[in-house]
Amino acid sequence: MNRKSTTIKSVRQIPANNAQRHTTADEKPRSKRPVIRETLSESYRLVWLAEDETSNIIPVANVRSVANDFKHFQNAKECIEYLKQSENTIFLVCSEKFGPLIVPEVYQLKHIWSIHIYNNDIQNNPHFVHSYSQVKIIFAKTSHLLESLTKDVQQYLKQEKFAAVMGTESQGNTAEWCDDWWLRYIHLLCYLPYPEDYRLQIIPLLRDYYDGVSSKLATVDELEKNYKSENVIWWYTRATFFCELLNRACRQHNIELSFLFGPYVQDIYQQLKKESDAFKEKRSSETPKMHVYRGQVMPTYEFNHHIASNVMNNSLLSTSLNRKKALEFISLGTMKDDYIRALFEIEIDLNEITRPYALISHLSEIPYEEEVLFMIGTDFRVQPDSLEYNDEDKVWVKKLRLYNYHKINDINKFDTTITERRLKDCVNDLFDENQMKYVTDSEMNCFRDIAKIYCNLGECYHTHKKDVKTALINYRLAITNYQLAIPLARDDYEKTSLLEQLTDVYSLKMDIKTNENESKQDYAEFIKCKQLSGENMLKYTSLNDSSFRDRLMEPGWIYASNRKYDEALNIYEHVIDIYLKESELDYDWIIRKVSDVIEIYTERKNDYNSALKYQLIKHECTLKQNQANLTDSYDKSQRKKRYIADEQVELADLYTKLHCYKEAHELYDAALKLRQELSDRFVRHEEIQDIQEKIESIRNNIES
């Protein structure tokens, strides 16, 4: 999890007249591509204030190995002005001469991470620094200076590693809310059909930016020659510029830089998706839920804001299965006064449909961290009242829950499409196209887009113009194009979406009075589309969701409300029979739905034989739902007995109508005993008497 990351949303362009970057005679001229250089610029900068040229003290290449961006000033006033205007995190180095002038002026600036006083004279100790704990004195040896600066920069990068997880709108924070447009843009990067060698586009820019820094250039060469898609996670976990630049581009919503990283983002997404399936399958067999942990040193003001927020990461998010590892990460070294240590505990339901995440230890350069990596745009929910301070670990603990990602189509829509179709769908995700150039190209499936346009036109004519004639023309054209689009659907997800949209058009069309034959046909097609949509969703959605089950039942309710009971029964019985095969059942839902079936058979069709099957199902579910439990309160125990007794009476009544008097008598007798055990608050005397009369009425039939 030692991932380098930065904090600011955008990099400020420094006016050229403030100070020029130092170059030596033997150093190559820098590229005059300011936009690209600004794009690649790091969020932290080394500022050097001394009368001597930097290169007279330490080679420029050595300085840039610590911080690629640095500025040299020879005037204290200009340096102070620059520091007060800068939005970068600053590591300041100044000579002993300028120390008393500059330190009191800039010490309180929040973006000044550390201040080093470089003193050539070991006999001359600058006593003024004792009042400033943030100031470090380095005597004589440049190696000591570089070592101290390197340590500070690494500590800064580690403390910013959690960037972009919490939701906030404040520019400059370590995190910000993940805007919807950004998620769509990242989604485009994950599926855009790049040219085969497009990943190499960033290589010359990196060479230009890191010119003269041999260690960075060696990594650039390695990226160019040795990179493979299957090793992208390994590249991401390495302590190189790769992870830092990628995450910074995401946090800053930097379109230019993130697009250059697009092929790598796509590789990460595809590998995470593949690993996610295997990870969930393995873990869910052990337990349906698990926890991961994220340690973070963060500003107090940000933490106070985040504890009340929902969470969506706008860059890749690293966590650990090991709580101790997460705590070790935030226990390293010292931290600034306005920072706190926080531990985020994330609960994961492995059965939820979410953005990809996976354990990447076997792919990582750092396997011992037990890292679970989450894709950009993963949604979390803050658990209410879960904030607590752990005295033993000296951290604030906040609990989160991985949230179900409802846009199923977004996860699956591009997996089985041709290149041209994928490109078109990517663009449509960003822009609401009203027209397409090749409207008859079936491979592009533009019929869907055309249908949407006709539907919108129909609504405009109907609602705003009150022109029902033209509205009907457009609705009919919309229906025709949706019917052409459905057979060309790329997968079941898109087919379901198209059927739902076609259902909406029929609903709009039925609001307009047409001739009787057309109205009947529209009604039939409306019901048919609803059924097909539900049946199609069964291929990829679980019936554990009650709202989905109700959606499958909806055509049955429509039939029943129009007294088409045979059609209604076909749908009710089909859905109930499918759901009864599930391993875990919602007894409340089953009891309600079979009651609807029983009512139709008994009240509308007088078919008691068919009703018996569902009355027995209801009876069995009632018994299971109301099993006695040692922890039940007195009232709860009484209610359960009442429910069972009522159900036994209902089943007995049905047996009586079927002349099955022996079975009816047994049930009446059991119900009578239960009702007699109830207190007066839970049963009326008349109800006991009613059962006794029913028993008496069938006694002669039993004896005969």
XYZ file of C-alpha atoms in Angstrom:
704
model
C 0.000 0.000 0.000
C 3.006 2.287 -0.207
C 1.434 4.222 -2.988
C 2.630 7.700 -3.897
C -0.184 10.215 -4.231
C -0.757 13.948 -4.197
C -3.304 16.301 -2.762
C -4.198 19.317 -4.826
C -6.900 19.544 -7.447
C -4.998 21.684 -9.920
C -1.443 22.938 -10.324
C -1.018 26.677 -10.387
C 0.947 28.086 -13.333
C 3.717 30.206 -11.813
C 4.307 33.528 -13.607
C 7.601 33.444 -15.461
C 8.771 36.777 -14.046
C 8.787 35.515 -10.471
C 11.730 33.222 -10.872
C 13.208 31.084 -13.608
C 14.122 27.463 -13.212
C 17.883 27.103 -12.949
C 19.770 25.400 -15.815
C 23.448 24.692 -16.093
C 25.638 24.840 -19.159
C 25.875 21.075 -19.509
C 22.147 20.526 -19.035
C 19.875 19.996 -22.028
C 17.361 22.740 -22.808
C 13.898 22.008 -21.517
C 10.951 21.365 -23.809
C 8.800 24.345 -24.640
C 5.601 22.396 -24.104
C 4.207 24.254 -21.063
C 0.809 22.611 -21.136
C 2.241 19.099 -20.994
C 4.814 20.075 -18.389
C 2.098 21.674 -16.314
C 0.044 18.503 -16.679
C 2.899 16.363 -15.388
C 3.989 18.794 -12.682
C 4.123 17.344 -9.194
C 1.937 18.710 -6.421
C 4.987 19.402 -4.275
C 7.912 21.660 -5.081
C 11.359 22.316 -3.704
C 12.135 26.016 -3.192
C 15.769 27.031 -2.675
C 16.750 30.459 -1.315
C 20.474 31.232 -1.352
C 22.853 33.786 -2.804
C 24.888 31.091 -4.533
C 23.647 29.190 -7.564
C 22.075 25.886 -6.553
C 24.511 23.970 -8.739
C 27.450 25.411 -6.803
C 26.165 23.657 -3.701
C 24.619 20.501 -5.074
C 24.186 19.141 -8.646
C 20.808 19.963 -10.184
C 20.224 16.323 -11.136
C 20.615 15.331 -7.474
C 18.024 17.908 -6.417
C 15.573 16.786 -9.079
C 15.886 13.187 -7.906
C 14.121 14.400 -4.746
C 11.652 16.822 -6.371
C 11.528 17.237 -10.114
C 9.978 20.692 -9.792
C 12.126 23.234 -7.956
C 12.755 26.965 -7.976
C 15.811 28.922 -6.979
C 15.589 32.433 -5.513
C 18.378 34.842 -4.601
C 16.046 37.494 -3.214
C 14.198 36.888 0.073
C 11.294 39.260 -0.747
C 10.570 37.579 -4.089
C 10.761 34.163 -2.438
C 8.322 35.141 0.353
C 5.865 36.550 -2.204
C 6.026 33.343 -4.232
C 5.534 31.111 -1.171
C 2.440 33.035 -0.068
C 0.878 32.738 -3.533
C 1.759 29.105 -4.223
C -0.826 26.331 -3.938
C 1.792 23.555 -4.036
C 3.145 21.763 -1.002
C 6.566 23.339 -0.411
C 9.829 21.925 0.886
C 11.954 24.998 1.621
C 15.750 25.122 1.747
C 17.525 28.383 2.568
C 20.970 29.482 3.590
C 21.762 30.487 7.153
C 21.918 34.150 6.032
C 18.287 34.232 4.802
C 16.882 32.090 7.627
C 16.036 34.900 10.093
C 14.376 36.901 7.282
C 12.166 34.230 5.768
C 11.280 31.725 8.527
C 9.118 34.089 10.667
C 7.249 35.198 7.518
C 6.302 31.782 6.138
C 6.375 29.426 9.105
C 2.568 29.481 9.589
C 1.717 28.753 5.937
C -0.112 25.405 5.884
C 1.438 24.252 2.620
C 5.010 24.612 3.940
C 5.818 21.019 4.808
C 9.364 21.472 6.100
C 12.146 24.087 6.243
C 15.846 23.238 6.021
C 18.561 25.711 6.976
C 21.767 24.902 5.104
C 24.778 26.090 7.088
C 28.349 25.735 5.777
C 29.887 26.888 9.044
C 29.625 24.162 11.654
C 30.894 26.617 14.331
C 28.072 29.058 13.704
C 24.825 27.660 15.117
C 21.776 29.801 14.103
C 20.037 30.077 17.509
C 16.859 31.686 16.127
C 15.585 28.335 14.827
C 14.997 26.957 18.332
C 11.586 28.674 18.368
C 10.459 26.745 15.266
C 10.147 22.966 15.632
C 9.541 22.540 11.909
C 12.958 23.932 10.989
C 15.894 21.551 10.512
C 19.532 22.608 10.506
C 21.842 20.801 8.077
C 25.590 21.380 8.488
C 28.107 21.230 5.679
C 27.394 17.871 3.998
C 25.034 17.979 1.036
C 24.427 14.239 1.386
C 22.781 14.895 4.746
C 20.590 17.574 3.178
C 19.466 15.256 0.370
C 18.801 12.441 2.823
C 16.652 14.653 5.053
C 14.708 16.109 2.097
C 14.106 12.655 0.649
C 12.754 11.418 3.979
C 10.396 14.398 4.262
C 9.084 13.972 0.711
C 8.453 10.262 1.256
C 6.618 10.969 4.495
C 4.486 13.582 2.725
C 3.600 11.144 -0.067
C 2.695 8.422 2.405
C 0.429 10.715 4.405
C -1.388 11.726 1.233
C -1.940 8.166 0.080
C -5.627 8.076 1.059
C -6.457 10.943 -1.297
C -9.774 11.093 -3.155
C -11.870 8.764 -1.029
C -14.176 11.111 0.832
C -16.746 13.452 -0.620
C -16.105 17.176 -0.442
C -16.326 20.096 -2.785
C -13.406 22.064 -1.370
C -10.585 22.582 -3.838
C -7.174 21.693 -2.527
C -8.304 18.965 -0.094
C -6.936 15.461 -0.258
C -10.317 14.335 -1.475
C -13.291 15.553 -3.413
C -16.672 14.255 -4.501
C -16.516 12.070 -7.579
C -18.654 13.987 -10.089
C -20.986 12.029 -12.349
C -19.347 13.390 -15.502
C -15.978 12.143 -14.265
C -17.321 8.642 -13.673
C -18.689 8.596 -17.202
C -15.342 9.768 -18.522
C -13.468 7.037 -16.611
C -16.026 4.546 -17.914
C -15.160 5.679 -21.425
C -11.445 5.145 -20.753
C -12.182 1.602 -19.552
C -13.750 0.575 -22.864
C -12.496 2.963 -25.532
C -10.888 1.015 -28.431
C -7.379 2.526 -28.378
C -4.895 2.105 -31.216
C -2.528 -0.756 -30.473
C 0.465 1.448 -29.604
C -1.419 4.317 -27.963
C 0.034 3.524 -24.527
C 3.407 4.715 -25.872
C 2.101 8.264 -26.434
C 3.038 9.254 -22.896
C 6.632 7.944 -23.122
C 8.297 10.943 -24.916
C 6.479 13.325 -22.570
C 7.830 11.482 -19.538
C 11.331 11.511 -21.019
C 11.114 15.235 -21.569
C 9.799 15.883 -18.070
C 12.366 13.697 -16.280
C 15.275 14.719 -18.527
C 18.482 14.533 -16.508
C 17.054 12.335 -13.722
C 18.633 8.984 -14.496
C 16.585 6.915 -12.017
C 13.283 8.167 -13.474
C 14.461 7.796 -17.063
C 15.409 4.175 -16.386
C 11.834 3.529 -15.239
C 10.471 5.257 -18.370
C 12.632 2.984 -20.549
C 11.405 -0.058 -18.657
C 7.772 1.033 -19.080
C 8.277 1.430 -22.814
C 10.050 -1.875 -23.420
C 8.710 -4.302 -20.832
C 5.123 -3.284 -20.030
C 2.424 -5.944 -20.492
C -1.289 -5.615 -19.761
C -1.253 -8.576 -17.385
C 1.415 -6.830 -15.261
C -0.439 -3.528 -14.837
C -1.214 -4.151 -11.123
C 2.473 -4.850 -10.494
C 3.330 -1.538 -12.176
C 0.721 0.260 -10.111
C 2.057 -1.095 -6.807
C 5.664 -0.134 -7.521
C 7.127 2.972 -5.875
C 7.469 4.879 -9.160
C 5.886 7.863 -10.889
C 3.341 5.510 -12.535
C 0.970 5.307 -9.572
C 1.572 8.913 -8.513
C 0.804 10.432 -11.932
C -2.207 8.191 -12.554
C -3.876 8.932 -9.235
C -3.076 12.633 -9.475
C -4.694 12.805 -12.923
C -7.816 11.199 -11.449
C -7.982 13.409 -8.352
C -7.478 16.577 -10.362
C -10.004 15.452 -12.997
C -7.210 16.142 -15.461
C -8.650 15.081 -18.820
C -5.414 15.449 -20.792
C -3.203 13.417 -18.470
C -5.835 10.789 -17.685
C -6.475 10.248 -21.398
C -2.753 9.579 -21.894
C -3.075 6.994 -19.103
C -6.272 5.624 -20.681
C -4.846 2.293 -21.929
C -3.386 1.641 -18.468
C -6.700 2.539 -16.761
C -8.395 0.092 -19.120
C -5.901 -2.649 -18.254
C -6.413 -2.046 -14.517
C -10.195 -2.177 -14.909
C -10.124 -5.383 -16.928
C -7.672 -7.096 -14.581
C -9.599 -5.994 -11.486
C -12.832 -7.225 -13.048
C -11.296 -10.614 -13.789
C -9.739 -10.907 -10.335
C -12.938 -9.635 -8.691
C -14.998 -12.547 -9.994
C -12.479 -15.096 -8.711
C -12.053 -13.250 -5.399
C -15.817 -13.113 -4.724
C -16.342 -16.760 -5.675
C -13.622 -17.928 -3.307
C -14.508 -15.672 -0.384
C -18.308 -15.996 -0.607
C -18.003 -19.763 -0.127
C -16.413 -19.017 3.259
C -18.560 -16.084 4.400
C -20.882 -13.633 2.590
C -19.356 -10.608 4.350
C -15.851 -9.391 5.085
C -13.995 -6.267 6.210
C -11.051 -4.307 4.853
C -9.194 -1.424 6.458
C -7.697 1.871 5.414
C -5.355 3.884 7.625
C -4.995 7.593 6.887
C -3.226 10.570 8.342
C -5.392 13.501 7.296
C -6.136 17.140 8.158
C -8.515 17.537 11.080
C -10.857 19.848 9.198
C -11.237 17.288 6.411
C -11.941 14.437 8.802
C -14.624 16.476 10.570
C -16.299 16.992 7.208
C -15.932 13.404 6.039
C -17.465 11.658 9.047
C -20.899 12.886 7.964
C -20.458 12.189 4.243
C -21.079 9.356 1.862
C -18.012 8.235 -0.006
C -17.038 7.708 -3.629
C -13.386 7.454 -4.596
C -12.291 9.398 -7.674
C -8.992 7.529 -7.948
C -7.924 3.944 -7.230
C -8.372 3.042 -3.552
C -6.008 0.724 -1.672
C -7.115 -1.102 1.481
C -5.846 -4.081 3.473
C -7.445 -7.259 4.780
C -5.098 -6.928 7.743
C -6.130 -4.351 10.332
C -2.664 -4.334 11.893
C -1.086 -3.521 8.524
C -3.423 -0.559 8.093
C -2.528 0.677 11.572
C 1.205 0.212 10.933
C 0.910 2.487 7.939
C -0.395 5.427 9.986
C 1.851 4.825 12.974
C 4.985 5.687 10.987
C 6.847 8.859 11.914
C 5.570 12.182 13.136
C 2.768 14.281 11.688
C 1.841 17.939 11.526
C -0.097 19.570 14.354
C -3.348 19.958 12.392
C -3.459 16.301 11.276
C -5.079 13.245 12.908
C -4.777 9.485 12.493
C -7.931 7.800 11.180
C -8.853 4.188 10.451
C -11.675 3.440 8.030
C -13.277 0.007 8.461
C -15.165 -1.023 5.305
C -17.783 -3.789 5.351
C -18.192 -5.711 2.077
C -21.158 -7.876 1.139
C -19.702 -10.216 -1.461
C -23.135 -10.833 -2.983
C -23.673 -7.172 -3.883
C -23.171 -5.952 -7.439
C -20.445 -3.296 -7.245
C -17.585 -1.744 -9.149
C -14.644 -4.204 -9.428
C -12.398 -4.826 -6.424
C -10.040 -7.672 -5.599
C -7.219 -8.974 -3.453
C -4.077 -8.211 -5.470
C -1.331 -9.679 -3.245
C -0.369 -12.245 -5.892
C -0.038 -9.463 -8.483
C 1.587 -6.815 -6.319
C 5.215 -5.902 -5.794
C 4.352 -5.743 -2.071
C 2.410 -8.995 -1.391
C 2.661 -8.901 2.405
C 0.305 -5.901 2.636
C -2.736 -8.088 1.748
C -3.995 -5.261 -0.418
C -7.560 -5.095 -1.717
C -7.778 -2.556 -4.548
C -11.031 -0.780 -5.479
C -11.753 0.615 -8.932
C -12.320 4.338 -9.452
C -15.913 5.346 -8.742
C -16.678 2.750 -6.075
C -19.581 3.858 -3.886
C -19.535 3.579 -0.069
C -21.988 4.583 2.651
C -20.957 5.967 6.028
C -22.454 3.859 8.814
C -24.469 6.113 11.167
C -23.198 6.634 14.708
C -20.078 4.561 14.026
C -17.422 7.148 14.932
C -15.294 6.225 17.918
C -11.835 6.917 19.313
C -9.655 3.883 20.004
C -7.452 4.680 23.010
C -5.270 1.622 22.532
C -4.360 2.408 18.920
C -4.692 6.212 19.280
C -6.837 6.504 16.152
C -10.292 7.697 15.186
C -12.300 4.796 13.724
C -15.090 5.281 11.189
C -17.125 2.452 9.642
C -18.179 2.386 5.994
C -20.204 -0.060 3.915
C -19.594 -0.935 0.261
C -22.715 0.189 -1.572
C -24.624 -1.740 -4.222
C -23.885 -0.405 -7.730
C -27.326 -0.305 -9.360
C -26.172 0.587 -12.877
C -25.722 -3.069 -13.854
C -25.709 -2.150 -17.498
C -22.674 0.102 -16.976
C -20.631 -2.853 -15.770
C -21.546 -5.224 -18.600
C -22.509 -3.173 -21.632
C -19.226 -3.184 -23.554
C -17.996 -6.730 -23.099
C -19.455 -8.322 -26.224
C -19.469 -5.577 -28.849
C -17.550 -4.801 -32.006
C -14.979 -2.004 -31.897
C -17.097 0.523 -33.785
C -20.114 -0.213 -31.588
C -18.049 0.186 -28.442
C -16.769 3.562 -29.575
C -20.281 4.727 -30.372
C -21.617 3.567 -26.998
C -18.745 5.281 -25.186
C -19.533 8.571 -26.878
C -23.254 8.181 -26.153
C -22.433 7.770 -22.471
C -20.890 11.246 -22.455
C -23.145 13.092 -24.909
C -26.864 12.835 -25.523
C -26.719 12.458 -29.280
C -29.935 13.390 -31.109
C -28.808 12.293 -34.540
C -26.443 9.720 -35.916
C -24.673 9.968 -39.250
C -25.218 6.367 -40.310
C -28.815 5.831 -39.273
C -29.200 2.533 -41.166
C -26.033 0.853 -39.930
C -27.471 -2.110 -38.028
C -24.127 -2.976 -36.399
C -24.197 0.402 -34.663
C -27.836 -0.246 -33.596
C -28.872 3.346 -34.195
C -32.519 2.265 -34.128
C -32.450 2.829 -30.377
C -31.277 6.416 -30.777
C -33.859 7.107 -33.485
C -36.610 5.590 -31.335
C -35.686 7.899 -28.449
C -35.954 10.923 -30.725
C -39.401 9.897 -32.021
C -40.587 9.231 -28.466
C -39.404 12.667 -27.309
C -41.113 14.283 -30.294
C -44.320 12.438 -29.481
C -44.271 13.720 -25.906
C -43.644 17.281 -27.090
C -46.569 17.201 -29.560
C -48.887 15.549 -27.023
C -48.000 17.562 -23.915
C -47.041 20.976 -25.241
C -48.663 21.281 -28.655
C -51.787 19.246 -27.811
C -51.439 17.759 -31.299
C -52.458 14.145 -30.657
C -52.462 13.206 -34.330
C -48.769 14.074 -34.823
C -47.964 12.617 -31.401
C -49.431 9.258 -32.463
C -47.383 9.292 -35.662
C -44.164 9.774 -33.652
C -45.103 7.165 -31.040
C -45.752 4.603 -33.803
C -42.370 5.389 -35.373
C -40.720 5.052 -31.951
C -42.335 1.627 -31.484
C -41.190 0.490 -34.939
C -37.563 1.491 -34.245
C -37.502 -0.103 -30.778
C -38.809 -3.334 -32.342
C -35.918 -3.162 -34.830
C -33.393 -2.407 -32.059
C -34.343 -5.278 -29.710
C -33.037 -8.161 -31.888
C -29.726 -6.253 -32.239
C -29.223 -5.865 -28.486
C -25.646 -6.727 -27.521
C -26.675 -8.698 -24.410
C -29.526 -9.382 -21.994
C -28.890 -6.146 -20.116
C -29.442 -3.985 -23.177
C -32.404 -6.099 -24.280
C -34.094 -5.507 -20.922
C -33.458 -1.778 -21.193
C -34.942 -1.655 -24.701
C -38.029 -3.608 -23.638
C -38.575 -1.218 -20.734
C -38.316 1.776 -23.023
C -40.735 0.174 -25.493
C -43.161 -0.437 -22.621
C -42.963 3.274 -21.748
C -43.857 4.230 -25.341
C -46.900 1.936 -25.325
C -47.972 3.480 -22.015
C -47.683 6.986 -23.485
C -49.557 5.926 -26.619
C -52.397 4.372 -24.592
C -52.977 7.756 -22.924
C -54.297 8.901 -26.312
C -57.688 7.569 -27.392
C -57.407 5.554 -30.608
C -59.723 3.074 -32.312
C -60.747 0.045 -30.258
C -58.700 -2.502 -32.197
C -55.498 -0.466 -31.934
C -56.087 0.127 -28.218
C -56.493 -3.609 -27.598
C -53.335 -4.360 -29.580
C -51.339 -1.709 -27.679
C -52.580 -3.139 -24.387
C -51.550 -6.656 -25.381
C -48.102 -5.496 -26.527
C -47.686 -3.447 -23.336
C -48.262 -6.539 -21.204
C -46.090 -8.687 -23.445
C -43.135 -6.276 -23.164
C -43.442 -6.191 -19.390
C -43.388 -9.988 -19.253
C -40.441 -10.275 -21.615
C -38.517 -7.614 -19.684
C -39.011 -9.471 -16.406
C -38.164 -12.878 -17.887
C -35.041 -11.431 -19.444
C -33.927 -9.963 -16.116
C -34.225 -13.420 -14.560
C -31.128 -14.361 -16.564
C -28.888 -12.046 -14.524
C -30.845 -10.828 -11.473
C -31.664 -12.686 -8.266
C -35.242 -13.034 -6.992
C -33.945 -12.183 -3.517
C -34.857 -8.574 -4.291
C -38.554 -8.130 -3.403
C -38.894 -5.087 -5.673
C -37.767 -7.245 -8.610
C -40.273 -9.968 -7.700
C -43.046 -7.371 -7.567
C -41.929 -6.119 -10.941
C -42.348 -9.609 -12.380
C -45.814 -9.774 -10.824
C -46.905 -6.434 -12.278
C -48.385 -7.809 -15.545
C -50.499 -10.157 -13.414
C -51.915 -7.242 -11.412
C -52.786 -5.472 -14.646
C -54.562 -8.567 -15.980
C -56.426 -9.063 -12.689
C -57.569 -5.436 -12.572
C -59.048 -5.981 -16.057
C -60.714 -9.258 -14.971
C -58.440 -11.379 -17.129
C -57.955 -13.908 -14.365
C -56.489 -16.797 -16.373
C -53.707 -14.567 -17.690
C -53.121 -13.160 -14.199
C -52.896 -16.655 -12.690
C -50.364 -17.762 -15.310
C -48.024 -14.947 -14.275
C -48.598 -15.239 -10.504
C -48.037 -18.998 -10.475
C -44.979 -18.795 -12.741
C -43.194 -16.238 -10.514
C -44.161 -17.987 -7.267
C -42.989 -21.389 -8.541
C -39.620 -19.909 -9.569
C -39.152 -18.109 -6.250
C -39.952 -21.201 -4.169
C -36.770 -22.781 -5.577
C -34.598 -20.124 -3.900
C -32.509 -21.192 -0.896
C -33.709 -18.320 1.321
C -37.372 -17.318 1.223
C -39.278 -14.206 2.209
C -42.281 -15.825 3.886
C -44.190 -12.546 4.191
C -43.956 -11.995 0.436
C -45.013 -15.564 -0.382
C -48.009 -15.410 1.968
C -49.193 -12.148 0.375
C -48.820 -13.406 -3.203
C -50.354 -16.864 -2.755
C -53.264 -15.118 -1.013
C -53.900 -13.271 -4.296
C -53.886 -16.580 -6.167
C -56.198 -18.216 -3.618
C -58.642 -15.320 -3.842
C -58.887 -15.603 -7.641
C -59.439 -19.364 -7.526
C -62.015 -19.256 -4.703
C -63.813 -15.944 -5.255
C -63.596 -15.528 -9.040
C -63.421 -19.064 -10.439
C -64.886 -21.288 -7.661
C -61.999 -23.673 -8.327
C -61.244 -25.012 -4.839
C -59.078 -27.886 -6.057
C -56.595 -25.483 -7.694
C -56.726 -23.183 -4.679
C -55.724 -26.038 -2.344
C -52.152 -26.185 -3.687
C -51.531 -22.550 -2.759
C -53.438 -22.737 0.530
C -51.066 -25.541 1.555
C -48.077 -23.390 0.544
C -49.443 -20.535 2.617
C -50.036 -22.879 5.568
C -46.463 -24.217 5.429
C -44.961 -20.701 5.227
C -47.117 -19.517 8.136
C -45.913 -22.418 10.316
C -42.242 -21.748 9.455
C -42.574 -18.016 9.948
C -44.202 -18.422 13.368
C -42.077 -21.144 14.910
C -41.785 -20.745 18.673
C -38.533 -19.338 19.988
C -37.223 -19.348 23.551
C -36.390 -15.641 23.252
C -39.964 -14.679 22.241
C -41.767 -12.275 24.554
C -45.192 -13.236 25.899
C -47.008 -10.992 23.412
C -44.969 -12.237 20.475
C -45.656 -15.853 21.434
C -49.368 -15.110 21.639
C -49.393 -13.423 18.240
C -47.615 -16.371 16.621
C -50.213 -18.808 17.984
C -52.974 -16.531 16.708
C -51.491 -16.435 13.172
C -51.134 -20.223 13.069
C -54.679 -20.783 14.359
C -56.142 -18.392 11.762
C -54.284 -20.165 8.973
C -55.441 -23.566 10.194
C -59.035 -22.340 10.098
C -58.587 -21.045 6.508
C -57.173 -24.375 5.320
C -59.893 -26.303 7.181
C -62.591 -24.168 5.533
C -61.157 -25.043 2.119
C -61.049 -28.770 2.969
C -64.680 -28.508 4.039
C -65.663 -27.072 0.670
C -63.806 -29.972 -0.960
C -65.663 -32.455 1.341
C -62.387 -33.553 2.926
C -64.006 -33.613 6.376
C -61.390 -35.688 8.200
C -58.571 -33.267 7.278
C -60.823 -30.301 8.091
C -61.709 -31.730 11.519
C -58.031 -32.226 12.447
C -57.217 -28.623 11.546
C -60.270 -27.177 13.321
C -59.362 -29.179 16.420
C -55.721 -27.907 16.358
C -56.889 -24.316 15.807
C -59.388 -24.600 18.694
C -56.646 -25.727 21.103
C -54.404 -22.812 20.077
C -57.172 -20.235 20.424
C -58.061 -21.592 23.856
C -54.432 -20.979 24.911
C -54.684 -17.302 23.956
C -55.481 -14.550 26.438
C -58.559 -12.365 26.023
C -56.395 -9.656 24.399
C -55.631 -11.925 21.435
C -58.924 -13.783 20.857
C -62.630 -13.100 21.187
C -65.003 -15.665 22.692
C -67.051 -15.602 19.487
C -63.997 -16.846 17.501
C -63.659 -19.898 19.759
C -67.370 -20.537 19.515
C -67.190 -20.253 15.702
C -64.653 -23.104 15.498
C -66.705 -25.248 17.839
C -69.741 -24.773 15.590
C -67.727 -25.714 12.493
C -66.485 -28.884 14.194
C -70.034 -29.786 15.125
C -71.306 -29.112 11.587
C -68.911 -31.618 9.980
C -69.099 -34.256 12.719
C -71.972 -36.087 11.087
C -70.128 -36.145 7.750
C -67.108 -37.748 9.416
C -69.188 -40.369 11.240
C -71.080 -41.282 8.113
